[in-house]
Coordinates of C-alpha atoms in Angstrom, one line a residue:
M1 CA -161.3 -40.0 -26.3
W2 CA -158.4 -37.6 -26.1
R3 CA -155.6 -38.0 -23.6
D4 CA -153.7 -35.1 -22.1
P5 CA -150.2 -34.8 -23.5
P6 CA -147.3 -36.3 -21.4
T7 CA -145.9 -33.8 -18.9
G8 CA -142.4 -35.5 -18.7
P9 CA -139.6 -35.5 -21.2
P10 CA -139.8 -37.9 -24.2
D11 CA -138.2 -41.3 -23.8
S12 CA -134.9 -40.3 -25.5
A13 CA -134.5 -37.3 -23.2
R14 CA -135.2 -39.4 -20.1
Q15 CA -132.6 -41.9 -21.3
L16 CA -130.0 -39.2 -21.8
V17 CA -130.6 -37.8 -18.3
A18 CA -130.3 -41.4 -16.9
V19 CA -126.9 -41.8 -18.7
L20 CA -125.6 -38.5 -17.4
E21 CA -126.7 -39.3 -13.9
A22 CA -125.1 -42.8 -14.0
T23 CA -121.9 -42.3 -15.9
T24 CA -118.6 -42.4 -13.9
D25 CA -117.1 -39.4 -15.7
L26 CA -117.7 -35.8 -14.7
V27 CA -120.2 -34.1 -17.0
A28 CA -121.0 -30.4 -16.6
T29 CA -122.8 -27.7 -18.7
L30 CA -122.0 -24.0 -18.4
E31 CA -122.8 -20.7 -19.9
A32 CA -120.5 -19.2 -22.5
A33 CA -119.4 -16.7 -19.8
G34 CA -118.3 -19.6 -17.6
R35 CA -121.0 -20.0 -15.0
L36 CA -122.0 -23.6 -14.2
L37 CA -125.5 -24.7 -15.1
Y38 CA -125.3 -28.5 -14.3
L39 CA -122.9 -31.0 -12.7
N40 CA -123.7 -34.7 -12.6
P41 CA -123.4 -36.9 -9.5
A42 CA -120.0 -38.4 -10.6
G43 CA -118.7 -34.8 -10.9
R44 CA -119.9 -33.9 -7.4
R45 CA -118.3 -37.1 -6.0
L46 CA -115.0 -36.3 -7.8
L47 CA -114.9 -32.7 -6.5
G48 CA -116.2 -33.6 -3.0
L49 CA -119.4 -31.5 -3.4
D50 CA -122.7 -32.3 -1.5
V51 CA -125.4 -33.7 -3.6
D52 CA -127.7 -30.8 -2.8
R53 CA -125.1 -28.1 -3.5
D54 CA -126.4 -25.5 -6.0
V55 CA -123.6 -25.4 -8.6
R56 CA -124.9 -22.3 -10.3
D57 CA -123.0 -20.1 -7.9
L58 CA -119.7 -21.6 -9.2
R59 CA -117.7 -20.5 -12.2
V60 CA -115.6 -22.9 -14.3
G61 CA -112.4 -21.4 -13.0
D62 CA -113.4 -22.4 -9.5
L63 CA -112.9 -26.1 -10.5
F64 CA -109.2 -25.7 -11.2
P65 CA -106.2 -24.8 -9.0
E66 CA -105.4 -21.1 -9.1
R67 CA -102.2 -21.6 -11.1
L68 CA -104.2 -23.2 -13.9
R69 CA -107.2 -21.0 -14.1
A70 CA -105.6 -18.6 -16.6
Q71 CA -104.8 -21.5 -18.9
V72 CA -108.4 -22.7 -18.8
L73 CA -110.1 -19.3 -19.2
D74 CA -107.6 -17.8 -21.7
E75 CA -106.7 -20.8 -23.8
A76 CA -108.9 -23.9 -23.4
L77 CA -112.4 -22.2 -23.5
P78 CA -111.6 -19.7 -26.3
A79 CA -110.1 -22.6 -28.4
A80 CA -113.3 -24.7 -27.8
I81 CA -115.5 -21.7 -28.9
R82 CA -113.4 -21.2 -32.1
A83 CA -113.0 -24.8 -33.1
G84 CA -116.0 -26.4 -31.5
A85 CA -113.9 -28.6 -29.1
W86 CA -110.7 -28.6 -27.0
S87 CA -109.2 -31.6 -25.2
G88 CA -106.2 -32.1 -23.0
E89 CA -104.9 -33.2 -19.6
T90 CA -105.1 -30.9 -16.5
V91 CA -105.8 -31.0 -12.8
L92 CA -109.1 -30.3 -10.9
A93 CA -109.2 -28.7 -7.5
A94 CA -111.3 -30.9 -5.1
A95 CA -112.5 -30.3 -1.6
G96 CA -109.9 -30.4 1.1
G97 CA -107.1 -29.1 -1.2
R98 CA -106.9 -32.3 -3.1
E99 CA -105.8 -32.2 -6.8
I100 CA -107.1 -34.7 -9.2
P101 CA -105.4 -35.3 -12.6
V102 CA -108.0 -35.6 -15.4
S103 CA -108.4 -35.9 -19.1
I104 CA -111.0 -33.3 -20.1
V105 CA -112.9 -32.2 -23.2
F106 CA -114.7 -28.8 -23.6
L107 CA -117.4 -28.7 -26.3
A108 CA -119.1 -25.5 -27.7
H109 CA -122.8 -26.0 -28.5
K110 CA -123.8 -23.4 -31.1
A111 CA -127.1 -22.1 -32.6
P112 CA -127.6 -22.2 -36.4
D113 CA -126.4 -18.6 -36.6
G114 CA -123.1 -19.6 -34.9
T115 CA -123.6 -18.0 -31.6
V116 CA -122.7 -20.2 -28.5
E117 CA -125.7 -21.3 -26.6
F118 CA -123.8 -23.2 -23.9
L119 CA -120.6 -25.2 -23.2
S120 CA -120.2 -28.7 -21.9
A121 CA -117.2 -30.4 -20.2
I122 CA -116.5 -34.1 -19.8
A123 CA -113.6 -35.1 -17.5
R124 CA -112.2 -38.5 -16.5
D125 CA -110.2 -39.2 -13.4
I126 CA -106.7 -40.4 -14.6
A127 CA -105.0 -40.5 -11.2
A128 CA -104.5 -44.3 -11.4
H129 CA -103.1 -44.0 -14.9
K130 CA -100.7 -41.3 -13.8
R131 CA -99.5 -43.4 -10.9
L132 CA -98.9 -46.3 -13.3
E133 CA -97.0 -43.9 -15.6
E134 CA -94.9 -42.8 -12.6
E135 CA -94.2 -46.4 -11.6
L136 CA -93.2 -47.3 -15.1
L137 CA -91.0 -44.3 -15.4
H138 CA -89.4 -45.1 -12.1
L139 CA -88.8 -48.7 -13.2
A140 CA -87.3 -47.4 -16.5
N141 CA -84.9 -45.0 -14.8
H142 CA -84.0 -46.9 -11.6
D143 CA -82.3 -50.1 -10.7
D144 CA -85.0 -52.5 -9.4
L145 CA -82.8 -53.9 -6.6
T146 CA -81.2 -50.8 -5.0
G147 CA -83.5 -48.1 -6.1
L148 CA -80.5 -46.0 -7.5
L149 CA -80.5 -44.6 -11.0
N150 CA -79.7 -47.2 -13.6
R151 CA -76.9 -46.9 -16.2
R152 CA -79.1 -45.3 -18.9
R153 CA -80.7 -42.7 -16.7
F154 CA -77.3 -41.9 -15.1
Q155 CA -75.7 -41.3 -18.5
Q156 CA -78.6 -38.9 -19.3
E157 CA -78.0 -37.0 -16.0
L158 CA -74.2 -37.0 -16.7
E159 CA -74.7 -35.6 -20.2
R160 CA -77.1 -32.9 -18.8
E161 CA -74.5 -31.9 -16.2
L162 CA -71.7 -31.8 -18.8
A163 CA -73.9 -29.5 -21.0
Q164 CA -74.4 -27.2 -18.0
A165 CA -70.6 -27.3 -17.3
R166 CA -69.9 -26.3 -20.9
R167 CA -72.4 -23.4 -20.8
Y168 CA -71.5 -22.0 -17.4
G169 CA -67.8 -23.0 -17.1
T170 CA -68.4 -25.3 -14.1
H171 CA -66.6 -28.5 -13.2
G172 CA -67.2 -31.7 -11.3
A173 CA -66.1 -35.3 -10.7
L174 CA -67.2 -38.9 -11.6
L175 CA -66.5 -41.7 -9.2
F176 CA -66.5 -45.3 -10.5
V177 CA -67.0 -47.7 -7.5
D178 CA -66.3 -51.4 -7.9
F179 CA -66.7 -53.9 -5.0
D180 CA -63.8 -56.3 -5.0
N181 CA -64.3 -60.0 -5.7
F182 CA -68.0 -59.7 -5.1
K183 CA -68.6 -62.7 -7.3
A184 CA -67.1 -64.8 -4.6
V185 CA -69.9 -63.7 -2.2
N186 CA -72.5 -64.8 -4.7
D187 CA -70.7 -68.1 -5.4
S188 CA -70.2 -69.0 -1.7
L189 CA -73.2 -67.5 0.0
G190 CA -75.8 -67.3 -2.8
H191 CA -77.3 -64.5 -4.8
R192 CA -80.0 -63.8 -2.1
V193 CA -77.2 -62.8 0.4
G194 CA -75.4 -61.0 -2.4
D195 CA -78.4 -59.0 -3.2
Q196 CA -78.9 -58.1 0.4
M197 CA -75.3 -56.9 0.6
L198 CA -75.7 -54.8 -2.5
V199 CA -78.8 -53.1 -1.1
R200 CA -77.0 -52.2 2.1
L201 CA -73.9 -51.1 0.2
A202 CA -76.0 -48.8 -2.0
G203 CA -77.4 -47.4 1.3
L204 CA -73.9 -46.8 2.6
L205 CA -73.1 -45.0 -0.6
R206 CA -76.0 -42.6 -0.2
E207 CA -75.1 -41.9 3.4
Q208 CA -71.6 -40.8 2.5
L209 CA -72.7 -38.4 -0.3
R210 CA -74.0 -34.8 -0.4
E211 CA -77.6 -34.1 -1.3
T212 CA -76.5 -32.8 -4.7
D213 CA -74.5 -35.9 -5.6
V214 CA -76.1 -38.5 -7.9
P215 CA -75.4 -42.2 -7.2
A216 CA -76.2 -45.0 -9.7
R217 CA -75.8 -48.7 -10.1
L218 CA -74.3 -49.4 -13.5
G219 CA -74.8 -53.1 -13.2
G220 CA -73.6 -56.1 -11.1
D221 CA -71.3 -54.8 -8.4
E222 CA -70.3 -51.6 -10.2
F223 CA -71.7 -48.2 -9.1
A224 CA -71.0 -44.6 -10.1
V225 CA -71.4 -41.2 -8.4
L226 CA -71.8 -37.9 -10.2
M227 CA -70.4 -35.0 -8.0
P228 CA -71.1 -31.6 -9.5
H229 CA -68.9 -28.6 -8.6
T230 CA -66.2 -30.9 -7.2
G231 CA -62.5 -30.9 -7.8
P232 CA -60.1 -33.9 -7.7
E233 CA -59.0 -33.2 -4.0
E234 CA -62.7 -33.2 -2.8
A235 CA -63.4 -36.3 -4.9
E236 CA -60.5 -38.1 -3.2
I237 CA -61.8 -37.1 0.2
A238 CA -65.2 -38.5 -0.7
A239 CA -63.6 -41.7 -2.1
R240 CA -61.7 -42.3 1.1
R241 CA -64.9 -41.7 3.1
I242 CA -66.8 -44.3 1.0
L243 CA -63.9 -46.8 1.1
K244 CA -63.8 -46.6 4.9
A245 CA -67.6 -47.0 5.3
V246 CA -67.5 -50.1 3.0
R247 CA -64.5 -51.6 4.7
E248 CA -66.1 -51.3 8.2
H249 CA -69.5 -52.6 7.2
R250 CA -70.4 -56.2 7.9
T251 CA -73.5 -58.3 6.9
V252 CA -74.4 -61.0 9.3
V253 CA -75.2 -64.3 7.6
G254 CA -76.1 -66.9 10.1
E255 CA -73.3 -66.7 12.7
Q256 CA -70.8 -65.3 10.1
A257 CA -70.1 -61.6 9.6
V258 CA -69.3 -61.0 5.9
G259 CA -67.6 -57.9 4.6
V260 CA -66.2 -56.6 1.3
T261 CA -63.8 -53.9 0.1
A262 CA -64.0 -51.5 -2.8
S263 CA -61.9 -49.8 -5.4
I264 CA -62.7 -46.4 -6.8
G265 CA -61.6 -44.7 -10.0
I266 CA -62.0 -40.9 -10.4
A267 CA -62.3 -38.8 -13.5
V268 CA -63.0 -35.0 -13.4
Y269 CA -64.6 -32.8 -16.0
P270 CA -64.0 -31.1 -18.3
E271 CA -60.3 -32.0 -17.9
H272 CA -60.8 -35.8 -18.5
G273 CA -63.7 -35.8 -20.9
T274 CA -66.6 -33.9 -22.3
T275 CA -69.0 -36.7 -22.9
A276 CA -70.6 -39.3 -20.5
E277 CA -68.9 -42.2 -22.4
E278 CA -65.4 -40.6 -22.2
L279 CA -65.7 -40.0 -18.4
L280 CA -67.1 -43.4 -17.7
T281 CA -64.3 -45.1 -19.7
R282 CA -61.6 -43.1 -18.0
A283 CA -63.0 -43.6 -14.5
D284 CA -63.2 -47.3 -15.4
H285 CA -59.5 -47.2 -16.4
A286 CA -58.7 -45.5 -13.1
V287 CA -60.5 -48.2 -11.0
Y288 CA -58.7 -50.9 -13.1
E289 CA -55.4 -49.3 -12.1
A290 CA -56.4 -49.0 -8.5
K291 CA -57.1 -52.8 -8.5
K292 CA -53.9 -53.6 -10.4
T293 CA -51.6 -51.6 -8.1
G294 CA -53.4 -52.4 -4.8
D295 CA -54.3 -48.7 -4.2
R296 CA -57.9 -48.3 -3.2
H297 CA -58.5 -45.2 -5.3
C298 CA -57.0 -43.6 -8.3
V299 CA -57.4 -40.4 -10.3
Y300 CA -57.2 -40.7 -14.1
A301 CA -54.1 -38.8 -15.4
P302 CA -54.6 -38.0 -19.1
G303 CA -51.1 -36.7 -19.6
E304 CA -49.4 -39.8 -18.3
G305 CA -51.1 -42.7 -20.0
P306 CA -54.5 -44.3 -19.4
H307 CA -53.8 -45.8 -16.0
Q308 CA -51.9 -43.6 -13.4
P309 CA -52.4 -43.9 -9.6
I310 CA -51.8 -40.9 -7.4
G311 CA -48.2 -41.0 -6.2
G312 CA -47.6 -44.3 -8.1
P313 CA -44.9 -45.2 -10.6
R314 CA -44.9 -43.7 -14.1
P315 CA -46.9 -45.9 -16.5
Q316 CA -45.5 -48.1 -19.2
P317 CA -45.8 -46.8 -22.8
P318 CA -49.4 -46.5 -24.0
R319 CA -51.0 -49.8 -24.7
T320 CA -52.0 -50.5 -28.3
P321 CA -55.5 -51.6 -29.5
G322 CA -55.8 -55.4 -29.2
S323 CA -53.6 -55.5 -26.1
P324 CA -54.7 -57.9 -23.2
E325 CA -55.6 -54.9 -21.0
L326 CA -57.9 -53.3 -23.6
D327 CA -59.5 -56.7 -24.4
S328 CA -60.1 -57.2 -20.7
L329 CA -61.7 -53.7 -20.4
W330 CA -63.8 -54.5 -23.5
A331 CA -65.1 -57.7 -22.0
S332 CA -65.8 -56.1 -18.7
G333 CA -67.7 -53.2 -20.3
L334 CA -69.8 -55.5 -22.5
A335 CA -70.7 -57.6 -19.5
R336 CA -71.8 -54.4 -17.6
G337 CA -73.9 -53.4 -20.6
L338 CA -75.7 -56.8 -20.7
I339 CA -76.6 -56.9 -17.0
A340 CA -79.4 -54.2 -17.1
P341 CA -81.0 -55.8 -20.2
V342 CA -81.0 -59.2 -18.5
S343 CA -82.9 -57.7 -15.6
A344 CA -85.4 -55.9 -17.9
L345 CA -85.8 -59.1 -20.0
R346 CA -86.5 -61.1 -16.9
R347 CA -89.3 -58.7 -15.9
A348 CA -90.7 -58.9 -19.5
V349 CA -90.7 -62.7 -19.4
D350 CA -92.7 -62.6 -16.2
A351 CA -95.1 -60.1 -17.7
L352 CA -96.0 -62.6 -20.5
A353 CA -98.0 -64.7 -18.1
G354 CA -101.7 -64.8 -18.9
R355 CA -101.5 -62.5 -22.0
P356 CA -101.8 -64.6 -25.2
P357 CA -103.2 -68.1 -25.2
D358 CA -99.7 -69.5 -25.8
A359 CA -98.1 -67.3 -23.2
G360 CA -96.7 -70.3 -21.3
E361 CA -94.9 -71.7 -24.4
I362 CA -93.6 -68.3 -25.3
A363 CA -92.4 -67.5 -21.8
D364 CA -90.6 -70.9 -21.6
A365 CA -88.8 -70.2 -24.9
A366 CA -87.9 -66.7 -23.8
R367 CA -86.5 -68.0 -20.5
L368 CA -84.3 -70.3 -22.4
E369 CA -82.9 -67.4 -24.4
L370 CA -82.6 -65.4 -21.2
S371 CA -80.6 -68.1 -19.4
R372 CA -78.2 -68.2 -22.4
L373 CA -77.7 -64.4 -22.2
E374 CA -77.0 -64.6 -18.5
R375 CA -74.3 -67.2 -19.2
V376 CA -72.8 -64.7 -21.7
V377 CA -72.6 -62.1 -19.0
Q378 CA -71.0 -64.6 -16.6
A379 CA -68.5 -65.7 -19.2
L380 CA -67.5 -62.1 -20.0
H381 CA -66.9 -61.4 -16.3
V382 CA -64.6 -64.4 -16.1
V383 CA -62.7 -63.3 -19.2
A384 CA -62.2 -59.8 -17.7
D385 CA -61.2 -61.1 -14.3
L386 CA -58.7 -63.6 -15.9
D387 CA -56.7 -60.9 -17.6
R388 CA -56.3 -59.1 -14.3
V389 CA -54.5 -61.9 -12.6
G390 CA -51.2 -60.6 -11.2
P391 CA -49.0 -60.7 -8.1
R392 CA -51.4 -58.7 -6.0
T393 CA -54.3 -61.0 -6.8
L394 CA -52.5 -64.3 -6.1
E395 CA -52.2 -66.0 -2.8
P396 CA -51.2 -69.5 -1.5
V397 CA -54.2 -71.6 -0.9
P398 CA -54.9 -75.4 -0.5
A399 CA -56.3 -76.5 -3.9
Q400 CA -58.7 -79.0 -2.4
D401 CA -60.3 -76.3 -0.3
L402 CA -61.4 -74.5 -3.5
L403 CA -62.7 -77.7 -5.0
L404 CA -64.8 -78.4 -1.8
Q405 CA -66.1 -74.8 -1.7
A406 CA -67.2 -75.1 -5.3
A407 CA -69.0 -78.3 -4.4
E408 CA -70.7 -76.6 -1.4
S409 CA -72.0 -73.8 -3.6
L410 CA -73.7 -76.3 -5.9
K411 CA -75.1 -78.5 -3.1
D412 CA -78.6 -77.3 -3.4
R413 CA -78.7 -78.1 -7.1
A414 CA -77.1 -81.5 -6.5
D415 CA -79.7 -82.3 -3.8
A416 CA -82.5 -81.3 -6.1
Q417 CA -81.2 -83.7 -8.8
G418 CA -80.4 -86.5 -6.3
V419 CA -76.7 -86.3 -6.9
R420 CA -74.4 -86.9 -3.9
F421 CA -70.8 -85.6 -3.5
F422 CA -68.4 -88.2 -2.1
V423 CA -64.9 -87.4 -0.7
P424 CA -62.6 -90.4 0.1
T425 CA -60.5 -90.3 3.2
G426 CA -56.8 -91.0 3.8
R427 CA -55.5 -89.6 0.5
P428 CA -51.7 -90.2 0.3
A429 CA -49.5 -87.1 -0.3
L430 CA -47.4 -88.8 -3.0
P431 CA -48.2 -92.1 -4.8
G432 CA -46.5 -94.8 -2.8
Q433 CA -44.2 -92.7 -0.7
E434 CA -43.9 -90.2 2.1
T435 CA -43.8 -86.5 1.6
P436 CA -40.3 -85.3 0.7
G437 CA -38.3 -83.7 3.5
G438 CA -41.0 -84.7 6.1
Q439 CA -43.2 -81.8 5.1
P440 CA -46.8 -81.9 6.3
V441 CA -49.2 -83.3 3.7
G442 CA -51.1 -80.0 3.7
D443 CA -48.1 -78.0 2.4
W444 CA -47.9 -80.2 -0.6
L445 CA -51.4 -79.4 -1.6
V446 CA -50.9 -75.6 -1.6
V447 CA -50.9 -73.8 -4.9
T448 CA -50.4 -70.1 -5.7
A449 CA -53.7 -69.0 -7.2
H450 CA -56.4 -66.4 -7.7
P451 CA -58.9 -68.1 -5.3
A452 CA -62.2 -66.8 -6.8
L453 CA -61.2 -67.7 -10.4
L454 CA -59.8 -71.1 -9.6
R455 CA -63.0 -71.9 -7.5
Q456 CA -65.0 -70.8 -10.5
A457 CA -63.0 -73.2 -12.7
F458 CA -63.9 -76.1 -10.4
S459 CA -67.6 -75.0 -10.4
F460 CA -67.6 -75.2 -14.2
L461 CA -66.3 -78.8 -14.0
L462 CA -68.9 -79.7 -11.4
E463 CA -71.8 -78.1 -13.4
N464 CA -70.7 -80.2 -16.4
A465 CA -71.0 -83.3 -14.3
L466 CA -74.4 -82.3 -12.9
D467 CA -75.7 -81.6 -16.4
A468 CA -74.9 -85.2 -17.3
M469 CA -76.9 -86.6 -14.3
P470 CA -80.4 -85.0 -14.2
G471 CA -81.8 -88.2 -12.7
G472 CA -79.3 -88.6 -9.9
G473 CA -75.9 -90.1 -9.4
L474 CA -72.6 -89.8 -7.6
I475 CA -69.6 -87.3 -8.0
L476 CA -66.3 -88.3 -6.5
L477 CA -63.9 -85.5 -5.5
D478 CA -60.3 -86.6 -5.1
W479 CA -56.9 -85.0 -4.9
T480 CA -53.3 -86.2 -4.8
A481 CA -50.0 -84.4 -4.2
E482 CA -47.5 -85.3 -7.0
E483 CA -43.8 -84.6 -7.3
D484 CA -44.2 -81.2 -9.0
G485 CA -47.8 -80.3 -8.3
V486 CA -51.3 -81.2 -7.3
R487 CA -53.8 -83.3 -9.2
L488 CA -57.5 -82.9 -8.5
D489 CA -60.2 -85.2 -10.0
V490 CA -63.9 -84.8 -10.5
I491 CA -65.3 -88.3 -11.4
D492 CA -69.0 -88.7 -12.1
S493 CA -71.3 -91.7 -12.6
G494 CA -73.0 -90.3 -15.6
P495 CA -73.4 -91.8 -19.1
G496 CA -69.8 -91.0 -20.1
I497 CA -68.5 -89.0 -23.0
D498 CA -68.8 -89.8 -26.7
P499 CA -65.3 -90.4 -28.2
E500 CA -66.4 -88.4 -31.3
V501 CA -66.9 -85.2 -29.3
Q502 CA -64.3 -85.7 -26.6
G503 CA -61.7 -83.6 -28.5
R504 CA -64.2 -80.7 -28.9
V505 CA -65.5 -80.2 -25.3
F506 CA -63.2 -77.3 -24.6
E507 CA -64.2 -75.4 -27.8
P508 CA -66.1 -72.1 -27.3
F509 CA -69.9 -72.6 -27.7
F510 CA -69.6 -76.4 -28.3
T511 CA -72.5 -78.1 -26.6
T512 CA -74.7 -81.1 -27.2
R513 CA -77.6 -79.5 -25.4
P514 CA -79.6 -76.6 -26.9
D515 CA -80.3 -75.1 -23.4
R516 CA -76.6 -74.6 -22.7
L517 CA -74.2 -71.9 -23.9
G518 CA -71.2 -74.1 -24.2
V519 CA -68.5 -71.9 -22.6
G520 CA -68.1 -73.4 -19.1
L521 CA -65.4 -75.9 -20.0
T522 CA -63.7 -73.4 -22.3
L523 CA -63.4 -70.9 -19.4
C524 CA -62.4 -73.7 -17.0
Q525 CA -59.5 -74.6 -19.3
A526 CA -58.5 -70.9 -19.7
I527 CA -58.5 -70.4 -15.9
V528 CA -56.4 -73.5 -15.3
R529 CA -54.0 -72.6 -18.0
A530 CA -53.6 -69.1 -16.7
H531 CA -52.4 -70.7 -13.5
G532 CA -49.8 -72.8 -15.4
G533 CA -51.9 -76.0 -15.2
T534 CA -53.8 -78.4 -17.4
V535 CA -57.3 -79.9 -17.5
R536 CA -58.3 -83.1 -19.3
L537 CA -61.5 -85.0 -19.6
G538 CA -61.6 -88.8 -20.1
A539 CA -63.4 -92.0 -19.3
G540 CA -64.2 -92.7 -15.6
V541 CA -63.8 -96.0 -13.8
A542 CA -67.4 -97.0 -14.3
G543 CA -68.5 -95.4 -17.6
G544 CA -68.7 -91.8 -16.3
V545 CA -66.3 -89.0 -16.9
R546 CA -63.1 -88.2 -15.1
A547 CA -62.0 -84.5 -15.2
S548 CA -58.4 -84.1 -14.0
V549 CA -56.9 -80.8 -13.2
F550 CA -53.2 -80.5 -12.6
L551 CA -51.7 -77.4 -10.9
P552 CA -48.1 -76.5 -10.2
R553 CA -47.4 -76.4 -6.5
R554 CA -46.1 -73.5 -4.4
R555 CA -43.3 -75.4 -2.8
P556 CA -42.7 -75.1 0.9
G557 CA -40.5 -72.2 1.7
G558 CA -42.0 -70.1 -1.1
T559 CA -40.2 -71.7 -4.1
G560 CA -41.7 -73.4 -7.0
P561 CA -43.1 -72.6 -10.4
R562 CA -45.1 -69.5 -10.9
P563 CA -48.6 -69.7 -12.4
A564 CA -48.6 -68.7 -16.0
G565 CA -50.8 -65.7 -15.4
M566 CA -48.3 -64.2 -12.8
A567 CA -46.1 -61.4 -14.0
G568 CA -42.3 -61.8 -14.0
G569 CA -39.9 -64.7 -14.1
Q570 CA -41.8 -67.1 -16.2
E571 CA -40.1 -70.2 -17.5
P572 CA -40.3 -70.5 -21.3
A573 CA -42.8 -73.4 -21.1
S574 CA -45.0 -71.4 -18.7
A575 CA -44.9 -68.4 -21.0
A576 CA -45.9 -70.5 -23.9
E577 CA -48.7 -72.0 -21.9
S578 CA -49.8 -68.5 -20.9
A579 CA -49.8 -67.4 -24.5
R580 CA -52.0 -70.3 -25.5
A581 CA -54.3 -69.6 -22.6
R582 CA -54.6 -65.9 -23.8
L583 CA -55.3 -67.1 -27.3
E584 CA -58.2 -69.2 -26.1
L585 CA -59.5 -66.2 -24.2
Y586 CA -59.3 -63.9 -27.3
R587 CA -61.0 -66.6 -29.4
L588 CA -63.8 -66.6 -26.9
V589 CA -64.1 -62.8 -26.8
D590 CA -64.1 -62.7 -30.6
A591 CA -66.8 -65.5 -30.7
L592 CA -69.0 -63.3 -28.5
G593 CA -69.4 -60.8 -31.3
P594 CA -72.8 -59.8 -32.8
E595 CA -72.8 -62.6 -35.3
D596 CA -72.7 -65.2 -32.4
V597 CA -74.9 -63.5 -29.8
P598 CA -78.3 -63.0 -31.6
V599 CA -80.0 -63.7 -28.3
A600 CA -81.6 -60.3 -27.9
R601 CA -82.9 -60.3 -31.4
R602 CA -84.5 -63.8 -30.9
F603 CA -86.0 -62.7 -27.6
L604 CA -87.5 -59.6 -29.2
E605 CA -89.0 -61.9 -31.9
L606 CA -90.6 -63.9 -29.2
L607 CA -92.0 -60.8 -27.5
S608 CA -93.4 -59.6 -30.8
R609 CA -95.2 -62.9 -31.1
A610 CA -96.7 -62.4 -27.7
D611 CA -97.9 -58.9 -28.6
G612 CA -99.3 -60.0 -31.9
P613 CA -103.0 -61.0 -32.6

């Protein structure tokens, strides 16, 4: 018995139709002349067309914004007909005026004689991909805290503007903005408060600028502003406006209103440089001079030496390579250059979570390297700040106050480790006698110091003690006024110090722990020596370590020995001590060369392991 032939399509044809109807990509067929023949459900949804809309009254150009139609009709379709296929990224015009970025392929389906029977188009919505690209591009070009341009992107903008200036003969200015002693904010109030202040200060910077100006965060507390078509006088007006806004701003922390000041260096182009690096270096020189002289802003003066404030005294003869000032600028610049990579590496470490099976192990190792790199940045900042100690940065301050402030900044860590700080009461001013001349005890504990640096030195000592007591303990803070100075002691109840390594604890990068950089005690010693003092580590009373710092006192009435870092009038012994301190600093700077800082290379090796099979 014969059956009638099937009236529907064969199985393969039905399956193909099912695929076209179910796929999430737009699929369309069209005549060689461009009139649509078919559009699948996904395409109708993407374009916002009703399911019963007859698409045969549409032409392919109707699917694209008017500005792109010529490109599709005159380039894409002819290329597909010639070569058999054309692919690329474009934009579809959807209902309601929406534009949808897509990746699209046009195919030419030809008869055996080569004539085109029809064309097909397959398009995929890549809007989410484009958004991700934009986000990644934003992250690559902007500081993740303030939203300003980062150093790399700012240098690109600066180079582009300098090329325009060379071509058209225009001019402009670069402002280098540095917030004074901002590290003390982080040390005393914590990095969370410091970050909040930086965000607000970045906002203040934007508010004081023109729409055409380009602000950026170079790293840490250093910012820059590109001001096209601006002369030195206009740049100074802008600098004074920024300084006033910063000076008047306060951030409320608890019941305390906290404020900072700023210093600004100005370089103009093309007079002061024709490359981004030249202008940044010379604006940095100018801000260094502004801090050194106490002026709040300074314009670089190329004809009068590297550092010349407006209306200030003529500079000394040009400094030679290897001088303390240039070493300080080198250290400061290297520290700025490391801050942005630290931020990027931290995000990369976080991104490792959940990728390879051993992501946790890799991330832990990477975090260890990252913490070491961050300590390098901190060390370089201290080196740079130390070389800037001068009369304008020194002030009389009770030495024990700085020690107590350092302890307060580490209280959260001490509490987490179960370590308690203990301060004895009733300390005598002098051993076994009254204060000379009946002076109050407090006057005999006052030293002339750079407060932020000396506080950091005490922090290094306390961190060393905390490192020795991960399971809890006690740290005794003590101070005594002596005949010619003040002695401050940090005594811990840890396991003590091995006599074999006691003589090496102040060496750069000497550490008995692989997770430590080994520069804290080196920098502590350098800071104390720069103040004309000494620091020693020895055995404590119950097996722990006693760290003793001696500082020369600012005698009542303003007399007394100057710190070794203070310019002018040094005693021969103080000058020799200062020279030794500087030698230690330069040894540290030299030790931070490429051969001793392979951190980034090791980190990249870890990341390559994570990306591997």
